[in-house]
Every structure is written in structure tokens, then in C-alpha cells.
């Protein structure tokens, strides 16, 4: 297994997935969960301390390989942002390997994001290779207004700078997703699911949460005074919701 991972605690395995960051994304949540569970956090291919990809990246199969390597037959998956998108896809394709599913401000494959969202992404890409400008543009989005004013601003900037530097190391590869996107398969989701999102997240991410609410049996929890980085700014509230869900 060439992916970088860390394991803390004992008990039922909980695997933490992130998107555009690394395992520091769970700096405040992982130690709380490790009091009761075996917590596995890992850097996706081309992020954090994991190697850059040599070919197209299949995050679903990477996760499967990690579980097999660690001899984890079944785990609770907890994914933030694109990590939530990966967790959902994995639960749809390998339901027998997932005991419960926790989605924190998740993405959703196949979802039609707004014109404003697409334009913001285009501006960030056009700013390359000026990483400081790219980070500035990304964090100017309203979905980061809470973390911007928090003590965790420096950590957020460090993670984004590191992630963007790593992306420039990638060869010309793409992410491989299942051919039927999750948005078309939500009714097939059998894993008991909890979705947590900050009320101050972006309209697009709130629309994703509402779509999942309408098309699955997921329980939706909205946390006040939290944005897209609820895992950094409201870890205690996140922890209480997760442990309550896990104990059911």
C-alpha cells in the first residue's frame, strides 16, 4: 500500500476521507473519535504525503485497496467535501463494506453546480501558477467566511497551498468515477447515512444536501454558525452528532 495513512484508537473502524486537502483536515475531529473508535485517516493519491499518480486515479478502488490492506472488512466511512462524494460512490458500489456513512458538506457526482460556482473555479484555474492568488480566490468564496475569521485560518491556508503545489506535480491524469453517477443512484443507497452541513455553507453545497434529503433516507443535520469547514470550526458539535449516530 503506497498511500499514506495513520491509525489511532481502538474499536470499530472509522475511515476519514477528504477532498482538496490532506489528513490535517481532521486535526480536531480524529482525536475525539479515537477515544471510542479505530480511526483511519489517509491522504488520497497525489495529496498530502501520498505519491503523485502515475496514471488515471480511481479513488473508489484506492479506498478498497486500503481497506483490504488493513484487513478491514467493514467500516464507517466519513467523508468531507469531495471525500463525501468518494464515500457515497464507494457505499453504492461496495455496500457490504460500509456499516454506516457520514457525509460532511459532501460533493455529489453528477450534480449540476451553478454558473457562479463554475465561474469561480475557472478564475482559480486561470490564476495558476500563482498559488497565493489561487488560494486567495478560493477562500474569498462565502462558503469559507466562518473559517476565514477563525483561529484556524493559517491551517486552512497551509493545507490549500500544499494541495495546490502537489497538483502541479501531477502528470496529465484524470479522476475515474463510476459510469452511473451517484446522483442517479441515491435510491440504491442502503447504508444508514448521516449528512452534516454548516448553515453558512455555499448555496450550491446546501442544494446538494437538500437533493440528498429528497432522494435518499439520509438524516440531515444543519449546524448553525458553520461554513464548509465545519470540521475545523465546530469539531465538538460535529463529534457529538457523529457519536450519537454511531451509537444508535
PDB file of C-alpha atoms in Angstrom:
ATOM      1  CA  UNK A   1       0.000   0.000   0.000  1.00  0.00           C
ATOM      2  CA  UNK A   2       1.624   3.237  -1.143  1.00  0.00           C
ATOM      3  CA  UNK A   3      -0.965   5.650   0.248  1.00  0.00           C
ATOM      4  CA  UNK A   4      -0.005   7.472   3.438  1.00  0.00           C
ATOM      5  CA  UNK A   5      -2.300   6.646   6.357  1.00  0.00           C
ATOM      6  CA  UNK A   6      -2.447   6.980  10.131  1.00  0.00           C
ATOM      7  CA  UNK A   7      -4.315   4.846  12.652  1.00  0.00           C
ATOM      8  CA  UNK A   8      -5.345   5.968  16.136  1.00  0.00           C
ATOM      9  CA  UNK A   9      -7.563   4.405  18.767  1.00  0.00           C
ATOM     10  CA  UNK A  10      -9.267   1.039  19.017  1.00  0.00           C
ATOM     11  CA  UNK A  11     -12.685  -0.376  18.306  1.00  0.00           C
ATOM     12  CA  UNK A  12     -14.988  -0.225  15.328  1.00  0.00           C
ATOM     13  CA  UNK A  13     -13.066   1.215  12.335  1.00  0.00           C
ATOM     14  CA  UNK A  14     -13.937   4.696  11.120  1.00  0.00           C
ATOM     15  CA  UNK A  15     -12.231   5.781   7.885  1.00  0.00           C
ATOM     16  CA  UNK A  16     -11.866   9.511   7.261  1.00  0.00           C
ATOM     17  CA  UNK A  17     -11.798  10.803   3.674  1.00  0.00           C
ATOM     18  CA  UNK A  18     -11.006  14.291   2.469  1.00  0.00           C
ATOM     19  CA  UNK A  19     -11.008  16.039  -0.889  1.00  0.00           C
ATOM     20  CA  UNK A  20      -8.869  19.065  -1.630  1.00  0.00           C
ATOM     21  CA  UNK A  21      -6.647  18.777   1.424  1.00  0.00           C
ATOM     22  CA  UNK A  22      -4.874  16.112   3.479  1.00  0.00           C
ATOM     23  CA  UNK A  23      -5.288  14.357   6.829  1.00  0.00           C
ATOM     24  CA  UNK A  24      -4.800  17.680   8.645  1.00  0.00           C
ATOM     25  CA  UNK A  25      -8.404  18.271   7.584  1.00  0.00           C
ATOM     26  CA  UNK A  26      -9.331  16.037  10.559  1.00  0.00           C
ATOM     27  CA  UNK A  27      -6.897  17.604  13.046  1.00  0.00           C
ATOM     28  CA  UNK A  28      -9.600  18.339  15.620  1.00  0.00           C
ATOM     29  CA  UNK A  29     -12.126  15.579  14.873  1.00  0.00           C
ATOM     30  CA  UNK A  30      -9.875  12.493  14.647  1.00  0.00           C
ATOM     31  CA  UNK A  31      -8.564  12.653  18.261  1.00  0.00           C
ATOM     32  CA  UNK A  32     -12.117  12.915  19.588  1.00  0.00           C
ATOM     33  CA  UNK A  33     -13.273   9.897  17.579  1.00  0.00           C
ATOM     34  CA  UNK A  34     -10.156   7.928  18.570  1.00  0.00           C
ATOM     35  CA  UNK A  35     -11.425   7.881  22.170  1.00  0.00           C
ATOM     36  CA  UNK A  36     -14.012   5.308  21.107  1.00  0.00           C
ATOM     37  CA  UNK A  37     -13.099   4.028  17.651  1.00  0.00           C
ATOM     38  CA  UNK A  38     -10.224   2.831  15.484  1.00  0.00           C
ATOM     39  CA  UNK A  39      -9.736   5.913  13.320  1.00  0.00           C
ATOM     40  CA  UNK A  40      -8.017   5.579   9.950  1.00  0.00           C
ATOM     41  CA  UNK A  41      -7.157   8.826   8.173  1.00  0.00           C
ATOM     42  CA  UNK A  42      -5.308   8.841   4.871  1.00  0.00           C
ATOM     43  CA  UNK A  43      -4.075  11.105   2.111  1.00  0.00           C
ATOM     44  CA  UNK A  44      -5.643  10.459  -1.272  1.00  0.00           C
ATOM     45  CA  UNK A  45      -3.355   9.818  -4.213  1.00  0.00           C
ATOM     46  CA  UNK A  46      -1.458  12.974  -5.124  1.00  0.00           C
ATOM     47  CA  UNK A  47      -2.326  14.732  -1.853  1.00  0.00           C
ATOM     48  CA  UNK A  48      -0.555  15.155   1.479  1.00  0.00           C
ATOM     49  CA  UNK A  49       2.211  12.585   1.871  1.00  0.00           C
ATOM     50  CA  UNK A  50       0.829  10.107  -0.667  1.00  0.00           C
ATOM     51  CA  UNK A  51       2.645   9.708  -4.002  1.00  0.00           C
ATOM     52  CA  UNK A  52       1.637  11.567  -7.137  1.00  0.00           C
ATOM     53  CA  UNK A  53      -0.378   9.468  -9.588  1.00  0.00           C
ATOM     54  CA  UNK A  54       1.326   7.741 -12.485  1.00  0.00           C
ATOM     55  CA  UNK A  55      -1.947   7.054 -14.282  1.00  0.00           C
ATOM     56  CA  UNK A  56      -5.621   7.986 -14.068  1.00  0.00           C
ATOM     57  CA  UNK A  57      -6.835   7.988 -10.450  1.00  0.00           C
ATOM     58  CA  UNK A  58      -9.703   5.804  -9.268  1.00  0.00           C
ATOM     59  CA  UNK A  59     -10.405   6.984  -5.695  1.00  0.00           C
ATOM     60  CA  UNK A  60     -13.031   4.275  -5.165  1.00  0.00           C
ATOM     61  CA  UNK A  61     -10.604   1.462  -5.935  1.00  0.00           C
ATOM     62  CA  UNK A  62      -7.852   3.196  -3.923  1.00  0.00           C
ATOM     63  CA  UNK A  63     -10.147   3.135  -0.885  1.00  0.00           C
ATOM     64  CA  UNK A  64     -10.970  -0.522  -1.490  1.00  0.00           C
ATOM     65  CA  UNK A  65      -7.248  -1.350  -1.673  1.00  0.00           C
ATOM     66  CA  UNK A  66      -6.630   0.484   1.600  1.00  0.00           C
ATOM     67  CA  UNK A  67      -9.403  -1.417   3.403  1.00  0.00           C
ATOM     68  CA  UNK A  68      -8.091  -4.715   2.046  1.00  0.00           C
ATOM     69  CA  UNK A  69      -4.523  -3.831   3.055  1.00  0.00           C
ATOM     70  CA  UNK A  70      -5.653  -3.030   6.608  1.00  0.00           C
ATOM     71  CA  UNK A  71      -7.857  -6.151   6.675  1.00  0.00           C
ATOM     72  CA  UNK A  72     -10.946  -4.069   7.436  1.00  0.00           C
ATOM     73  CA  UNK A  73     -13.984  -5.980   6.238  1.00  0.00           C
ATOM     74  CA  UNK A  74     -16.477  -3.291   7.150  1.00  0.00           C
ATOM     75  CA  UNK A  75     -16.101   0.298   8.343  1.00  0.00           C
ATOM     76  CA  UNK A  76     -17.969   3.506   8.916  1.00  0.00           C
ATOM     77  CA  UNK A  77     -16.950   5.953   6.211  1.00  0.00           C
ATOM     78  CA  UNK A  78     -16.814   9.650   6.989  1.00  0.00           C
ATOM     79  CA  UNK A  79     -16.103  11.976   4.089  1.00  0.00           C
ATOM     80  CA  UNK A  80     -15.812  15.758   3.866  1.00  0.00           C
ATOM     81  CA  UNK A  81     -16.416  17.715   0.651  1.00  0.00           C
ATOM     82  CA  UNK A  82     -15.106  15.599  -2.262  1.00  0.00           C
ATOM     83  CA  UNK A  83     -14.273  12.973   0.364  1.00  0.00           C
ATOM     84  CA  UNK A  84     -18.028  12.747   0.911  1.00  0.00           C
ATOM     85  CA  UNK A  85     -18.513  12.246  -2.817  1.00  0.00           C
ATOM     86  CA  UNK A  86     -15.972   9.401  -2.753  1.00  0.00           C
ATOM     87  CA  UNK A  87     -17.598   7.843   0.320  1.00  0.00           C
ATOM     88  CA  UNK A  88     -21.044   7.929  -1.315  1.00  0.00           C
ATOM     89  CA  UNK A  89     -19.768   6.327  -4.513  1.00  0.00           C
ATOM     90  CA  UNK A  90     -17.965   3.653  -2.504  1.00  0.00           C
ATOM     91  CA  UNK A  91     -21.092   2.873  -0.463  1.00  0.00           C
ATOM     92  CA  UNK A  92     -23.105   2.478  -3.665  1.00  0.00           C
ATOM     93  CA  UNK A  93     -20.546   0.173  -5.273  1.00  0.00           C
ATOM     94  CA  UNK A  94     -19.405  -1.810  -2.203  1.00  0.00           C
ATOM     95  CA  UNK A  95     -22.332  -1.623   0.260  1.00  0.00           C
ATOM     96  CA  UNK A  96     -21.172  -4.761   2.081  1.00  0.00           C
ATOM     97  CA  UNK A  97     -18.003  -2.941   3.157  1.00  0.00           C
ATOM     98  CA  UNK A  98     -19.831   0.018   4.736  1.00  0.00           C
ATOM     99  CA  UNK A  99     -21.542  -0.180   8.117  1.00  0.00           C
ATOM    100  CA  UNK A 100     -22.597   3.477   8.256  1.00  0.00           C
ATOM    101  CA  UNK A 101     -21.998   6.574   6.160  1.00  0.00           C
ATOM    102  CA  UNK A 102     -21.283  10.076   7.492  1.00  0.00           C
ATOM    103  CA  UNK A 103     -21.182  12.865   4.906  1.00  0.00           C
ATOM    104  CA  UNK A 104     -19.859  16.285   5.926  1.00  0.00           C
ATOM    105  CA  UNK A 105     -20.710  19.039   3.420  1.00  0.00           C
ATOM    106  CA  UNK A 106     -20.350  16.457   0.634  1.00  0.00           C
ATOM    107  CA  UNK A 107     -19.985  16.783  -3.091  1.00  0.00           C
ATOM    108  CA  UNK A 108     -22.235  14.685  -5.317  1.00  0.00           C
ATOM    109  CA  UNK A 109     -21.170  13.261  -8.675  1.00  0.00           C
ATOM    110  CA  UNK A 110     -23.500  14.236 -11.492  1.00  0.00           C
ATOM    111  CA  UNK A 111     -24.866  17.286  -9.662  1.00  0.00           C
ATOM    112  CA  UNK A 112     -25.308  20.445 -11.761  1.00  0.00           C
ATOM    113  CA  UNK A 113     -23.469  23.207  -9.951  1.00  0.00           C
ATOM    114  CA  UNK A 114     -24.401  26.841 -10.520  1.00  0.00           C
ATOM    115  CA  UNK A 115     -22.937  29.159 -13.149  1.00  0.00           C
ATOM    116  CA  UNK A 116     -21.400  31.229 -10.331  1.00  0.00           C
ATOM    117  CA  UNK A 117     -19.636  28.153  -8.955  1.00  0.00           C
ATOM    118  CA  UNK A 118     -18.251  27.208 -12.359  1.00  0.00           C
ATOM    119  CA  UNK A 119     -17.050  30.773 -12.987  1.00  0.00           C
ATOM    120  CA  UNK A 120     -15.252  30.858  -9.621  1.00  0.00           C
ATOM    121  CA  UNK A 121     -13.471  27.595 -10.415  1.00  0.00           C
ATOM    122  CA  UNK A 122     -12.469  28.980 -13.817  1.00  0.00           C
ATOM    123  CA  UNK A 123     -10.977  32.113 -12.205  1.00  0.00           C
ATOM    124  CA  UNK A 124      -8.956  29.980  -9.782  1.00  0.00           C
ATOM    125  CA  UNK A 125      -7.563  27.864 -12.629  1.00  0.00           C
ATOM    126  CA  UNK A 126      -6.741  30.970 -14.663  1.00  0.00           C
ATOM    127  CA  UNK A 127      -4.672  32.310 -11.754  1.00  0.00           C
ATOM    128  CA  UNK A 128      -2.260  29.350 -11.995  1.00  0.00           C
ATOM    129  CA  UNK A 129       0.612  29.042 -11.332  1.00  0.00           C
ATOM    130  CA  UNK A 130       0.270  31.878  -8.777  1.00  0.00           C
ATOM    131  CA  UNK A 131      -0.625  29.719  -5.777  1.00  0.00           C
ATOM    132  CA  UNK A 132      -1.121  32.646  -3.393  1.00  0.00           C
ATOM    133  CA  UNK A 133      -3.638  34.168  -5.811  1.00  0.00           C
ATOM    134  CA  UNK A 134      -5.383  30.818  -6.268  1.00  0.00           C
ATOM    135  CA  UNK A 135      -5.743  30.394  -2.502  1.00  0.00           C
ATOM    136  CA  UNK A 136      -6.955  33.973  -2.142  1.00  0.00           C
ATOM    137  CA  UNK A 137      -9.639  33.469  -4.790  1.00  0.00           C
ATOM    138  CA  UNK A 138     -10.772  30.168  -3.312  1.00  0.00           C
ATOM    139  CA  UNK A 139     -11.062  31.499   0.232  1.00  0.00           C
ATOM    140  CA  UNK A 140     -12.917  34.612  -0.944  1.00  0.00           C
ATOM    141  CA  UNK A 141     -15.922  32.370  -1.571  1.00  0.00           C
ATOM    142  CA  UNK A 142     -18.691  32.943   1.029  1.00  0.00           C
ATOM    143  CA  UNK A 143     -18.596  29.246   1.962  1.00  0.00           C
ATOM    144  CA  UNK A 144     -15.347  29.972   3.847  1.00  0.00           C
ATOM    145  CA  UNK A 145     -16.411  33.122   5.713  1.00  0.00           C
ATOM    146  CA  UNK A 146     -16.535  31.411   9.125  1.00  0.00           C
ATOM    147  CA  UNK A 147     -13.149  29.704   8.917  1.00  0.00           C
ATOM    148  CA  UNK A 148     -11.651  32.917   7.495  1.00  0.00           C
ATOM    149  CA  UNK A 149     -12.459  34.700  10.756  1.00  0.00           C
ATOM    150  CA  UNK A 150     -11.372  31.773  12.956  1.00  0.00           C
ATOM    151  CA  UNK A 151      -8.054  30.825  14.626  1.00  0.00           C
ATOM    152  CA  UNK A 152      -7.767  28.032  12.026  1.00  0.00           C
ATOM    153  CA  UNK A 153      -7.198  30.378   9.076  1.00  0.00           C
ATOM    154  CA  UNK A 154      -3.457  29.654   8.957  1.00  0.00           C
ATOM    155  CA  UNK A 155      -4.029  25.888   8.926  1.00  0.00           C
ATOM    156  CA  UNK A 156      -6.555  26.268   6.120  1.00  0.00           C
ATOM    157  CA  UNK A 157      -4.141  28.337   4.026  1.00  0.00           C
ATOM    158  CA  UNK A 158      -1.278  25.895   4.674  1.00  0.00           C
ATOM    159  CA  UNK A 159      -3.380  22.930   3.561  1.00  0.00           C
ATOM    160  CA  UNK A 160      -4.553  24.666   0.391  1.00  0.00           C
ATOM    161  CA  UNK A 161      -1.071  25.857  -0.579  1.00  0.00           C
ATOM    162  CA  UNK A 162       0.318  22.370  -0.051  1.00  0.00           C
ATOM    163  CA  UNK A 163      -2.520  20.782  -2.024  1.00  0.00           C
ATOM    164  CA  UNK A 164      -2.122  23.140  -4.973  1.00  0.00           C
ATOM    165  CA  UNK A 165       1.636  22.635  -5.027  1.00  0.00           C
ATOM    166  CA  UNK A 166       1.038  18.888  -5.147  1.00  0.00           C
ATOM    167  CA  UNK A 167      -1.440  19.265  -8.007  1.00  0.00           C
ATOM    168  CA  UNK A 168       1.233  20.961 -10.121  1.00  0.00           C
ATOM    169  CA  UNK A 169       3.310  17.785  -9.705  1.00  0.00           C
ATOM    170  CA  UNK A 170       0.603  15.625 -11.266  1.00  0.00           C
ATOM    171  CA  UNK A 171       1.071  14.360 -14.823  1.00  0.00           C
ATOM    172  CA  UNK A 172      -1.844  14.698 -17.257  1.00  0.00           C
ATOM    173  CA  UNK A 173      -4.241  12.327 -15.493  1.00  0.00           C
ATOM    174  CA  UNK A 174      -7.919  12.427 -14.651  1.00  0.00           C
ATOM    175  CA  UNK A 175     -10.170  11.096 -11.899  1.00  0.00           C
ATOM    176  CA  UNK A 176     -12.161   7.984 -12.754  1.00  0.00           C
ATOM    177  CA  UNK A 177     -15.705   7.788 -11.388  1.00  0.00           C
ATOM    178  CA  UNK A 178     -18.320   5.035 -11.800  1.00  0.00           C
ATOM    179  CA  UNK A 179     -20.186   5.328 -15.087  1.00  0.00           C
ATOM    180  CA  UNK A 180     -23.547   5.941 -13.440  1.00  0.00           C
ATOM    181  CA  UNK A 181     -23.018   8.950 -11.165  1.00  0.00           C
ATOM    182  CA  UNK A 182     -24.282   8.840  -7.594  1.00  0.00           C
ATOM    183  CA  UNK A 183     -26.997  11.393  -8.313  1.00  0.00           C
ATOM    184  CA  UNK A 184     -28.741   8.733 -10.436  1.00  0.00           C
ATOM    185  CA  UNK A 185     -28.368   6.009  -7.785  1.00  0.00           C
ATOM    186  CA  UNK A 186     -29.230   7.602  -4.449  1.00  0.00           C
ATOM    187  CA  UNK A 187     -32.309   5.421  -4.128  1.00  0.00           C
ATOM    188  CA  UNK A 188     -29.926   2.421  -4.100  1.00  0.00           C
ATOM    189  CA  UNK A 189     -28.058   3.720  -1.039  1.00  0.00           C
ATOM    190  CA  UNK A 190     -28.597   1.094   1.660  1.00  0.00           C
ATOM    191  CA  UNK A 191     -26.053   2.267   4.244  1.00  0.00           C
ATOM    192  CA  UNK A 192     -27.570   4.197   7.130  1.00  0.00           C
ATOM    193  CA  UNK A 193     -26.497   7.757   6.343  1.00  0.00           C
ATOM    194  CA  UNK A 194     -25.992  10.979   8.291  1.00  0.00           C
ATOM    195  CA  UNK A 195     -25.313  14.224   6.409  1.00  0.00           C
ATOM    196  CA  UNK A 196     -23.975  17.212   8.344  1.00  0.00           C
ATOM    197  CA  UNK A 197     -23.602  20.655   6.833  1.00  0.00           C
ATOM    198  CA  UNK A 198     -22.995  24.163   8.131  1.00  0.00           C
ATOM    199  CA  UNK A 199     -25.854  26.595   7.625  1.00  0.00           C
ATOM    200  CA  UNK A 200     -23.318  29.141   6.315  1.00  0.00           C
ATOM    201  CA  UNK A 201     -22.051  26.863   3.549  1.00  0.00           C
ATOM    202  CA  UNK A 202     -22.452  27.889  -0.089  1.00  0.00           C
ATOM    203  CA  UNK A 203     -25.868  27.782  -1.795  1.00  0.00           C
ATOM    204  CA  UNK A 204     -24.570  25.021  -4.079  1.00  0.00           C
ATOM    205  CA  UNK A 205     -23.496  22.790  -1.197  1.00  0.00           C
ATOM    206  CA  UNK A 206     -26.777  23.429   0.604  1.00  0.00           C
ATOM    207  CA  UNK A 207     -28.597  22.443  -2.598  1.00  0.00           C
ATOM    208  CA  UNK A 208     -26.601  19.196  -2.673  1.00  0.00           C
ATOM    209  CA  UNK A 209     -27.668  18.457   0.905  1.00  0.00           C
ATOM    210  CA  UNK A 210     -31.289  19.214   0.060  1.00  0.00           C
ATOM    211  CA  UNK A 211     -31.144  16.985  -3.015  1.00  0.00           C
ATOM    212  CA  UNK A 212     -29.793  14.092  -0.950  1.00  0.00           C
ATOM    213  CA  UNK A 213     -32.523  14.772   1.640  1.00  0.00           C
ATOM    214  CA  UNK A 214     -35.208  14.412  -1.014  1.00  0.00           C
ATOM    215  CA  UNK A 215     -33.774  11.374  -2.812  1.00  0.00           C
ATOM    216  CA  UNK A 216     -32.474   9.156  -0.018  1.00  0.00           C
ATOM    217  CA  UNK A 217     -33.175   8.161   3.569  1.00  0.00           C
ATOM    218  CA  UNK A 218     -30.247  10.196   4.858  1.00  0.00           C
ATOM    219  CA  UNK A 219     -30.690  12.143   8.071  1.00  0.00           C
ATOM    220  CA  UNK A 220     -29.714  15.801   7.573  1.00  0.00           C
ATOM    221  CA  UNK A 221     -28.238  17.921  10.377  1.00  0.00           C
ATOM    222  CA  UNK A 222     -27.540  21.633   9.859  1.00  0.00           C
ATOM    223  CA  UNK A 223     -25.064  23.263  12.236  1.00  0.00           C
ATOM    224  CA  UNK A 224     -25.527  26.993  12.894  1.00  0.00           C
ATOM    225  CA  UNK A 225     -22.603  29.412  12.570  1.00  0.00           C
ATOM    226  CA  UNK A 226     -20.599  26.920  10.493  1.00  0.00           C
ATOM    227  CA  UNK A 227     -19.461  27.041   6.890  1.00  0.00           C
ATOM    228  CA  UNK A 228     -17.907  24.474   4.556  1.00  0.00           C
ATOM    229  CA  UNK A 229     -15.122  23.807   7.067  1.00  0.00           C
ATOM    230  CA  UNK A 230     -17.394  22.739   9.912  1.00  0.00           C
ATOM    231  CA  UNK A 231     -14.798  20.056  10.694  1.00  0.00           C
ATOM    232  CA  UNK A 232     -12.279  22.781  11.633  1.00  0.00           C
ATOM    233  CA  UNK A 233     -14.517  25.374  13.261  1.00  0.00           C
ATOM    234  CA  UNK A 234     -17.131  23.239  15.041  1.00  0.00           C
ATOM    235  CA  UNK A 235     -15.396  19.888  15.770  1.00  0.00           C
ATOM    236  CA  UNK A 236     -17.119  19.330  19.130  1.00  0.00           C
ATOM    237  CA  UNK A 237     -20.586  19.763  17.644  1.00  0.00           C
ATOM    238  CA  UNK A 238     -19.622  17.509  14.752  1.00  0.00           C
ATOM    239  CA  UNK A 239     -18.275  14.912  17.168  1.00  0.00           C
ATOM    240  CA  UNK A 240     -21.461  14.875  19.263  1.00  0.00           C
ATOM    241  CA  UNK A 241     -23.669  14.381  16.213  1.00  0.00           C
ATOM    242  CA  UNK A 242     -21.443  11.613  14.854  1.00  0.00           C
ATOM    243  CA  UNK A 243     -21.107   9.663  18.100  1.00  0.00           C
ATOM    244  CA  UNK A 244     -24.852   9.872  18.710  1.00  0.00           C
ATOM    245  CA  UNK A 245     -25.451   8.469  15.233  1.00  0.00           C
ATOM    246  CA  UNK A 246     -22.792   5.757  15.685  1.00  0.00           C
ATOM    247  CA  UNK A 247     -24.288   4.540  18.966  1.00  0.00           C
ATOM    248  CA  UNK A 248     -27.764   4.004  17.529  1.00  0.00           C
TER     249      UNK A 248
END
